[in-house]
Amino acid sequence: MPPRIHPPSRAIASIPKKRRHVRSQRQYATAAAITPAAPHEQMTKSPPPIARYPPTQPPSYKPPEFRKSQLLRQYASLLRSTPLMLLFQHNNLKANEWVGIRRELSAALQKVDAARVSPVHPPEPLADAIKMQIIQTGIFAAALRVVEFYKPESRPSTLDPTDPSTPSSAAVPVFTQSGDQLTHTLSKAAHEAVADTRTAHALAPLLSGPLCLLTFPNVSPQHMKAALSILSPSPPRFPAPTRRANPGWHDAAIQSGLQKLLLLGARVEGKVFDLEGAKWVGSIDGGLDGLRAQLVAMLQGIGGGVTNTLESAGRSIYFTAEGRRTMLEDEQKEASRETAKQK
């Protein structure tokens, strides 16, 4: 079947062929006059390479587009930037129970911020920065191993992620051609460094089942004490709020949710504390300021004892010498008196 040839439109068909040819020549001439002559360097220069990776995302061993990879990066950043975190186990909490617990926790922490305001200490609101979040236990365990056991070199890598010759994430080498190592959290070096450390960390026995974290931006025993009084009360150090002072805490939904929460331990400044250790940190009187005052008092006591010990030796020598001098003077006076009597 022959191809169909669409007839030209009536407007184009009404123009004579000579006029159409002249008009097309004028259009080409106008376009040539408008377009400047390209220099020889631009014509011979090759176009810039297409960036395979953005400058802020180097090639990784694990695909960064997966949700697991992003959670691993998020948990690793959280572990590096959070000096104090409490680890809880939760068992089938409902949405209204979570909402009530977070509401009461926020109210208790804001009371601590209001009580700490004084003319000596500037206001330091920490209640808004203290978060309670549910975590994926397996991915959090992997991030914890990377943070604790993977210590890359401090020198930066010179790998250019925008270079098309850079291999893809499916076949990223441990070292580049220049000898630099990919040292980010999703790199192959990090994966191989923590491959055999599944049970080496002190928190490994606790990382099983559904878990949630309570993270603090600073080590504040006052805020920690308020949080434990709400989430895991244990009198007399962490008494539960009374019904008259806080009637919302005694609601049935909140009490049902608190029965499903279990405090497992804490991580303070990179060190793991068990249940008793976490409660000891929260029970420090006066917080860090009180702990510093106790340390200063102890150092002053040690310094005073050392000073007294050193001074006692010199003082005893001084008293011995003074006593001997007094005895010699008395003997000399007695001898002079006997001589005077004999004369």
CSV table of C-alpha atoms in Angstrom, one decimal:
chain,number,residue,atom,x,y,z
A,1,MET,CA,0.0,0.0,0.0
A,2,PRO,CA,1.6,3.3,-1.0
A,3,PRO,CA,2.3,5.8,1.8
A,4,ARG,CA,-0.2,8.6,2.3
A,5,ILE,CA,1.0,12.0,1.3
A,6,HIS,CA,-0.8,14.8,3.1
A,7,PRO,CA,-1.6,17.7,0.8
A,8,PRO,CA,-0.2,21.1,1.8
A,9,SER,CA,-2.4,23.5,3.6
A,10,ARG,CA,-4.4,26.1,1.6
A,11,ALA,CA,-2.3,29.0,2.9
A,12,ILE,CA,1.0,27.4,1.7
A,13,ALA,CA,-0.5,26.2,-1.5
A,14,SER,CA,-1.7,29.7,-2.4
A,15,ILE,CA,1.9,31.1,-2.4
A,16,PRO,CA,3.8,30.7,-5.6
A,17,LYS,CA,6.8,28.4,-5.6
A,18,LYS,CA,9.3,31.2,-6.5
A,19,ARG,CA,8.1,33.4,-3.6
A,20,ARG,CA,8.4,30.4,-1.2
A,21,HIS,CA,12.0,29.8,-2.4
A,22,VAL,CA,13.0,33.4,-1.9
A,23,ARG,CA,11.4,33.6,1.5
A,24,SER,CA,13.3,30.5,2.7
A,25,GLN,CA,16.6,32.0,1.4
A,26,ARG,CA,15.9,35.2,3.3
A,27,GLN,CA,15.2,33.3,6.6
A,28,TYR,CA,18.5,31.3,6.3
A,29,ALA,CA,20.4,34.5,5.5
A,30,THR,CA,18.9,36.3,8.5
A,31,ALA,CA,19.7,33.4,10.8
A,32,ALA,CA,23.3,33.4,9.5
A,33,ALA,CA,23.6,37.1,10.1
A,34,ILE,CA,22.3,36.9,13.6
A,35,THR,CA,24.4,33.9,14.7
A,36,PRO,CA,28.0,35.0,15.4
A,37,ALA,CA,30.8,33.1,14.1
A,38,ALA,CA,31.9,30.5,16.7
A,39,PRO,CA,35.6,30.7,17.6
A,40,HIS,CA,37.8,27.8,16.7
A,41,GLU,CA,38.5,26.9,20.4
A,42,GLN,CA,34.8,26.4,21.1
A,43,MET,CA,34.4,24.2,18.1
A,44,THR,CA,37.4,22.0,18.9
A,45,LYS,CA,36.9,21.9,22.7
A,46,SER,CA,35.1,18.8,24.0
A,47,PRO,CA,32.0,19.3,26.1
A,48,PRO,CA,32.4,18.9,29.9
A,49,PRO,CA,31.9,15.4,31.3
A,50,ILE,CA,28.5,14.6,32.7
A,51,ALA,CA,28.5,14.3,36.5
A,52,ARG,CA,27.6,10.8,37.5
A,53,TYR,CA,27.4,11.7,41.2
A,54,PRO,CA,26.6,15.0,42.9
A,55,PRO,CA,29.6,16.6,44.7
A,56,THR,CA,27.9,16.0,48.1
A,57,GLN,CA,27.4,12.3,47.6
A,58,PRO,CA,30.5,10.2,46.8
A,59,PRO,CA,30.0,6.7,45.3
A,60,SER,CA,29.0,4.2,48.0
A,61,TYR,CA,29.2,0.4,48.4
A,62,LYS,CA,25.6,0.3,49.5
A,63,PRO,CA,23.0,1.9,47.2
A,64,PRO,CA,22.1,5.3,48.7
A,65,GLU,CA,18.7,5.3,47.1
A,66,PHE,CA,17.5,2.6,49.4
A,67,ARG,CA,15.7,3.5,52.7
A,68,LYS,CA,18.0,1.2,54.7
A,69,SER,CA,21.0,3.1,53.5
A,70,GLN,CA,19.5,6.4,54.5
A,71,LEU,CA,18.5,5.0,57.9
A,72,LEU,CA,22.1,3.8,58.4
A,73,ARG,CA,23.4,7.3,57.7
A,74,GLN,CA,20.8,8.9,59.9
A,75,TYR,CA,21.5,6.6,62.9
A,76,ALA,CA,25.3,7.0,62.5
A,77,SER,CA,24.9,10.8,62.5
A,78,LEU,CA,22.7,10.5,65.6
A,79,LEU,CA,25.2,8.4,67.5
A,80,ARG,CA,28.1,10.8,66.7
A,81,SER,CA,26.2,13.9,67.7
A,82,THR,CA,24.2,12.7,70.7
A,83,PRO,CA,26.1,12.5,74.0
A,84,LEU,CA,23.3,11.0,76.0
A,85,MET,CA,20.6,8.6,74.9
A,86,LEU,CA,18.3,6.2,76.8
A,87,LEU,CA,17.3,2.9,75.3
A,88,PHE,CA,13.8,1.6,75.9
A,89,GLN,CA,11.9,-1.5,74.7
A,90,HIS,CA,8.3,-1.0,73.6
A,91,ASN,CA,5.7,-3.6,73.2
A,92,ASN,CA,2.7,-2.9,71.0
A,93,LEU,CA,2.0,0.7,72.1
A,94,LYS,CA,-1.0,2.3,70.5
A,95,ALA,CA,-1.0,5.7,68.8
A,96,ASN,CA,-3.0,7.4,71.6
A,97,GLU,CA,-0.6,6.0,74.2
A,98,TRP,CA,2.4,7.4,72.3
A,99,VAL,CA,0.8,10.8,72.0
A,100,GLY,CA,0.0,10.9,75.7
A,101,ILE,CA,3.5,9.8,76.8
A,102,ARG,CA,5.2,12.3,74.5
A,103,ARG,CA,2.9,15.1,75.8
A,104,GLU,CA,3.6,14.4,79.5
A,105,LEU,CA,7.3,14.0,78.8
A,106,SER,CA,7.4,17.4,77.0
A,107,ALA,CA,5.6,19.1,79.8
A,108,ALA,CA,7.9,17.7,82.4
A,109,LEU,CA,11.0,18.8,80.5
A,110,GLN,CA,9.7,22.3,79.9
A,111,LYS,CA,9.3,22.6,83.7
A,112,VAL,CA,12.9,21.8,84.1
A,113,ASP,CA,13.9,24.5,81.6
A,114,ALA,CA,11.8,27.0,83.4
A,115,ALA,CA,13.3,26.0,86.8
A,116,ARG,CA,16.9,26.4,85.5
A,117,VAL,CA,16.5,30.0,84.4
A,118,SER,CA,18.5,32.2,86.8
A,119,PRO,CA,20.4,35.5,86.5
A,120,VAL,CA,23.7,33.6,86.9
A,121,HIS,CA,23.1,30.9,84.2
A,122,PRO,CA,21.7,32.0,80.8
A,123,PRO,CA,18.5,30.2,79.6
A,124,GLU,CA,19.3,26.9,77.9
A,125,PRO,CA,16.1,25.4,76.5
A,126,LEU,CA,16.6,21.7,75.9
A,127,ALA,CA,13.1,20.4,76.0
A,128,ASP,CA,12.4,21.0,72.3
A,129,ALA,CA,15.6,19.2,71.3
A,130,ILE,CA,14.9,16.1,73.4
A,131,LYS,CA,13.3,13.5,71.1
A,132,MET,CA,11.7,10.1,71.5
A,133,GLN,CA,11.8,8.0,68.3
A,134,ILE,CA,11.3,4.4,67.3
A,135,ILE,CA,14.3,2.8,65.6
A,136,GLN,CA,14.9,-0.2,63.3
A,137,THR,CA,16.9,-2.4,65.6
A,138,GLY,CA,19.1,-4.2,63.0
A,139,ILE,CA,20.0,-1.1,61.1
A,140,PHE,CA,20.8,0.8,64.4
A,141,ALA,CA,23.1,-2.1,65.4
A,142,ALA,CA,25.0,-1.8,62.2
A,143,ALA,CA,25.3,2.0,62.5
A,144,LEU,CA,26.5,1.5,66.1
A,145,ARG,CA,29.2,-0.9,64.9
A,146,VAL,CA,30.3,1.5,62.2
A,147,VAL,CA,30.6,4.4,64.7
A,148,GLU,CA,32.4,2.4,67.4
A,149,PHE,CA,34.8,0.2,65.4
A,150,TYR,CA,35.4,2.1,62.1
A,151,LYS,CA,38.1,4.7,62.5
A,152,PRO,CA,39.1,6.0,59.0
A,153,GLU,CA,42.1,8.1,58.3
A,154,SER,CA,41.9,11.8,58.9
A,155,ARG,CA,43.2,12.8,55.5
A,156,PRO,CA,40.5,13.7,53.0
A,157,SER,CA,39.9,11.8,49.9
A,158,THR,CA,40.8,13.3,46.5
A,159,LEU,CA,38.4,11.2,44.6
A,160,ASP,CA,36.3,13.3,42.1
A,161,PRO,CA,32.7,12.1,42.2
A,162,THR,CA,31.8,14.1,39.1
A,163,ASP,CA,34.4,12.2,37.0
A,164,PRO,CA,32.7,9.8,34.5
A,165,SER,CA,35.6,7.4,35.0
A,166,THR,CA,34.6,6.9,38.6
A,167,PRO,CA,33.1,3.4,39.0
A,168,SER,CA,29.5,3.0,39.9
A,169,SER,CA,28.2,2.0,43.3
A,170,ALA,CA,27.9,-1.6,42.3
A,171,ALA,CA,31.7,-2.0,41.9
A,172,VAL,CA,33.3,0.7,44.1
A,173,PRO,CA,36.8,-0.2,45.0
A,174,VAL,CA,38.2,0.1,48.5
A,175,PHE,CA,41.0,2.3,47.2
A,176,THR,CA,41.1,4.7,44.3
A,177,GLN,CA,43.8,5.0,41.7
A,178,SER,CA,45.6,7.7,43.7
A,179,GLY,CA,45.6,5.5,46.9
A,180,ASP,CA,42.9,7.4,48.8
A,181,GLN,CA,40.2,5.5,50.6
A,182,LEU,CA,36.5,6.0,50.6
A,183,THR,CA,35.8,6.6,54.2
A,184,HIS,CA,32.1,7.6,54.5
A,185,THR,CA,29.6,5.5,56.4
A,186,LEU,CA,28.3,3.6,53.3
A,187,SER,CA,31.7,2.8,51.9
A,188,LYS,CA,33.1,-0.7,51.3
A,189,ALA,CA,35.9,0.0,53.8
A,190,ALA,CA,33.3,0.7,56.6
A,191,HIS,CA,31.4,-2.5,55.6
A,192,GLU,CA,34.5,-4.7,55.8
A,193,ALA,CA,35.8,-3.1,59.0
A,194,VAL,CA,32.7,-4.1,61.0
A,195,ALA,CA,31.8,-7.4,59.3
A,196,ASP,CA,33.1,-9.5,62.2
A,197,THR,CA,32.0,-7.3,65.2
A,198,ARG,CA,28.4,-8.3,65.6
A,199,THR,CA,28.7,-9.2,69.2
A,200,ALA,CA,31.7,-7.1,70.2
A,201,HIS,CA,29.9,-4.0,71.5
A,202,ALA,CA,28.5,-3.8,75.0
A,203,LEU,CA,25.1,-2.8,73.7
A,204,ALA,CA,24.8,-5.9,71.5
A,205,PRO,CA,22.8,-8.0,74.0
A,206,LEU,CA,20.2,-5.2,74.3
A,207,LEU,CA,19.7,-4.7,70.6
A,208,SER,CA,16.9,-7.1,70.0
A,209,GLY,CA,13.2,-6.7,69.7
A,210,PRO,CA,11.3,-3.4,69.2
A,211,LEU,CA,13.3,-0.5,70.6
A,212,CYS,CA,13.0,3.3,70.9
A,213,LEU,CA,15.5,6.0,71.8
A,214,LEU,CA,15.2,9.1,74.0
A,215,THR,CA,18.0,11.4,72.8
A,216,PHE,CA,19.4,14.4,74.7
A,217,PRO,CA,21.5,17.1,73.0
A,218,ASN,CA,23.6,17.6,76.2
A,219,VAL,CA,24.4,15.6,79.2
A,220,SER,CA,21.8,17.1,81.6
A,221,PRO,CA,21.1,15.0,84.7
A,222,GLN,CA,18.1,17.3,85.6
A,223,HIS,CA,16.3,16.6,82.3
A,224,MET,CA,17.3,12.9,82.6
A,225,LYS,CA,15.8,12.7,86.1
A,226,ALA,CA,12.5,14.4,84.9
A,227,ALA,CA,12.3,12.0,81.9
A,228,LEU,CA,12.9,8.9,84.1
A,229,SER,CA,10.3,10.2,86.6
A,230,ILE,CA,7.7,10.2,83.7
A,231,LEU,CA,8.8,7.1,81.7
A,232,SER,CA,10.2,4.8,84.4
A,233,PRO,CA,9.4,6.0,87.9
A,234,SER,CA,11.2,4.3,90.8
A,235,PRO,CA,10.9,6.0,94.2
A,236,PRO,CA,12.7,7.5,96.1
A,237,ARG,CA,15.2,8.8,93.6
A,238,PHE,CA,12.7,9.1,90.7
A,239,PRO,CA,9.2,9.5,92.2
A,240,ALA,CA,6.2,9.5,90.0
A,241,PRO,CA,4.2,12.8,89.8
A,242,THR,CA,1.3,13.0,92.2
A,243,ARG,CA,-2.3,13.2,90.9
A,244,ARG,CA,-2.8,16.7,92.3
A,245,ALA,CA,0.4,18.0,90.6
A,246,ASN,CA,0.0,16.2,87.3
A,247,PRO,CA,-3.4,14.6,86.8
A,248,GLY,CA,-2.8,13.9,83.1
A,249,TRP,CA,-0.1,11.4,83.9
A,250,HIS,CA,-2.5,9.2,85.7
A,251,ASP,CA,-4.8,8.7,82.7
A,252,ALA,CA,-5.6,5.2,81.8
A,253,ALA,CA,-4.1,5.4,78.3
A,254,ILE,CA,-0.8,6.8,79.6
A,255,GLN,CA,-0.6,4.2,82.4
A,256,SER,CA,-1.3,1.4,79.9
A,257,GLY,CA,1.5,2.7,77.6
A,258,LEU,CA,4.0,3.1,80.5
A,259,GLN,CA,3.5,-0.5,81.4
A,260,LYS,CA,4.7,-1.5,78.0
A,261,LEU,CA,7.9,0.6,78.2
A,262,LEU,CA,11.0,-1.0,79.7
A,263,LEU,CA,14.2,0.9,80.3
A,264,LEU,CA,17.2,-1.2,79.2
A,265,GLY,CA,20.2,1.1,79.5
A,266,ALA,CA,21.9,4.2,78.4
A,267,ARG,CA,24.8,5.5,76.3
A,268,VAL,CA,26.6,8.5,77.9
A,269,GLU,CA,29.6,10.1,76.1
A,270,GLY,CA,30.2,6.9,74.2
A,271,LYS,CA,30.1,4.7,77.3
A,272,VAL,CA,27.5,2.1,78.0
A,273,PHE,CA,25.6,2.1,81.3
A,274,ASP,CA,23.2,-0.5,82.5
A,275,LEU,CA,19.9,0.2,84.3
A,276,GLU,CA,21.6,1.1,87.6
A,277,GLY,CA,24.2,3.2,85.9
A,278,ALA,CA,21.6,5.2,84.0
A,279,LYS,CA,19.7,5.9,87.2
A,280,TRP,CA,23.0,7.0,88.9
A,281,VAL,CA,23.6,9.5,86.2
A,282,GLY,CA,20.1,10.9,86.6
A,283,SER,CA,20.4,11.1,90.3
A,284,ILE,CA,23.4,13.4,90.4
A,285,ASP,CA,22.5,16.3,92.7
A,286,GLY,CA,22.7,19.7,90.9
A,287,GLY,CA,23.5,18.1,87.6
A,288,LEU,CA,26.8,18.8,86.0
A,289,ASP,CA,27.3,21.9,88.0
A,290,GLY,CA,26.9,19.9,91.2
A,291,LEU,CA,29.3,17.3,90.0
A,292,ARG,CA,31.9,19.9,89.1
A,293,ALA,CA,31.4,21.4,92.6
A,294,GLN,CA,32.0,18.0,94.2
A,295,LEU,CA,35.1,17.5,92.1
A,296,VAL,CA,36.5,20.9,93.0
A,297,ALA,CA,35.8,20.2,96.7
A,298,MET,CA,37.5,16.9,96.5
A,299,LEU,CA,40.6,18.4,94.7
A,300,GLN,CA,40.7,21.1,97.3
A,301,GLY,CA,40.6,18.5,100.1
A,302,ILE,CA,43.4,16.5,98.5
A,303,GLY,CA,45.5,19.7,98.0
A,304,GLY,CA,44.9,20.7,101.6
A,305,GLY,CA,45.9,17.3,102.9
A,306,VAL,CA,49.1,17.3,100.8
A,307,THR,CA,49.9,20.9,102.0
A,308,ASN,CA,49.4,19.9,105.6
A,309,THR,CA,51.6,16.8,105.1
A,310,LEU,CA,54.4,18.9,103.6
A,311,GLU,CA,54.1,21.6,106.2
A,312,SER,CA,54.1,19.2,109.1
A,313,ALA,CA,57.6,18.0,108.4
A,314,GLY,CA,59.0,21.5,108.2
A,315,ARG,CA,57.0,22.5,111.3
A,316,SER,CA,58.3,19.6,113.3
A,317,ILE,CA,61.9,20.5,112.3
A,318,TYR,CA,61.3,24.1,113.2
A,319,PHE,CA,59.9,23.2,116.7
A,320,THR,CA,62.8,20.8,117.3
A,321,ALA,CA,65.4,23.4,116.4
A,322,GLU,CA,63.7,26.1,118.5
A,323,GLY,CA,63.5,23.7,121.5
A,324,ARG,CA,67.2,22.9,121.2
A,325,ARG,CA,68.1,26.5,120.9
A,326,THR,CA,66.1,27.3,124.1
A,327,MET,CA,67.8,24.5,125.9
A,328,LEU,CA,71.3,25.7,124.9
A,329,GLU,CA,70.4,29.3,126.0
A,330,ASP,CA,69.2,28.1,129.4
A,331,GLU,CA,72.4,26.0,129.9
A,332,GLN,CA,74.5,29.0,128.9
A,333,LYS,CA,72.7,31.2,131.4
A,334,GLU,CA,73.1,28.6,134.2
A,335,ALA,CA,76.8,28.4,133.4
A,336,SER,CA,77.2,32.1,133.5
A,337,ARG,CA,75.4,32.3,136.9
A,338,GLU,CA,77.7,29.6,138.4
A,339,THR,CA,80.7,31.5,137.2
A,340,ALA,CA,79.5,34.7,138.7
A,341,LYS,CA,78.9,33.0,142.1
A,342,GLN,CA,82.4,31.5,142.1
A,343,LYS,CA,83.9,34.9,141.5
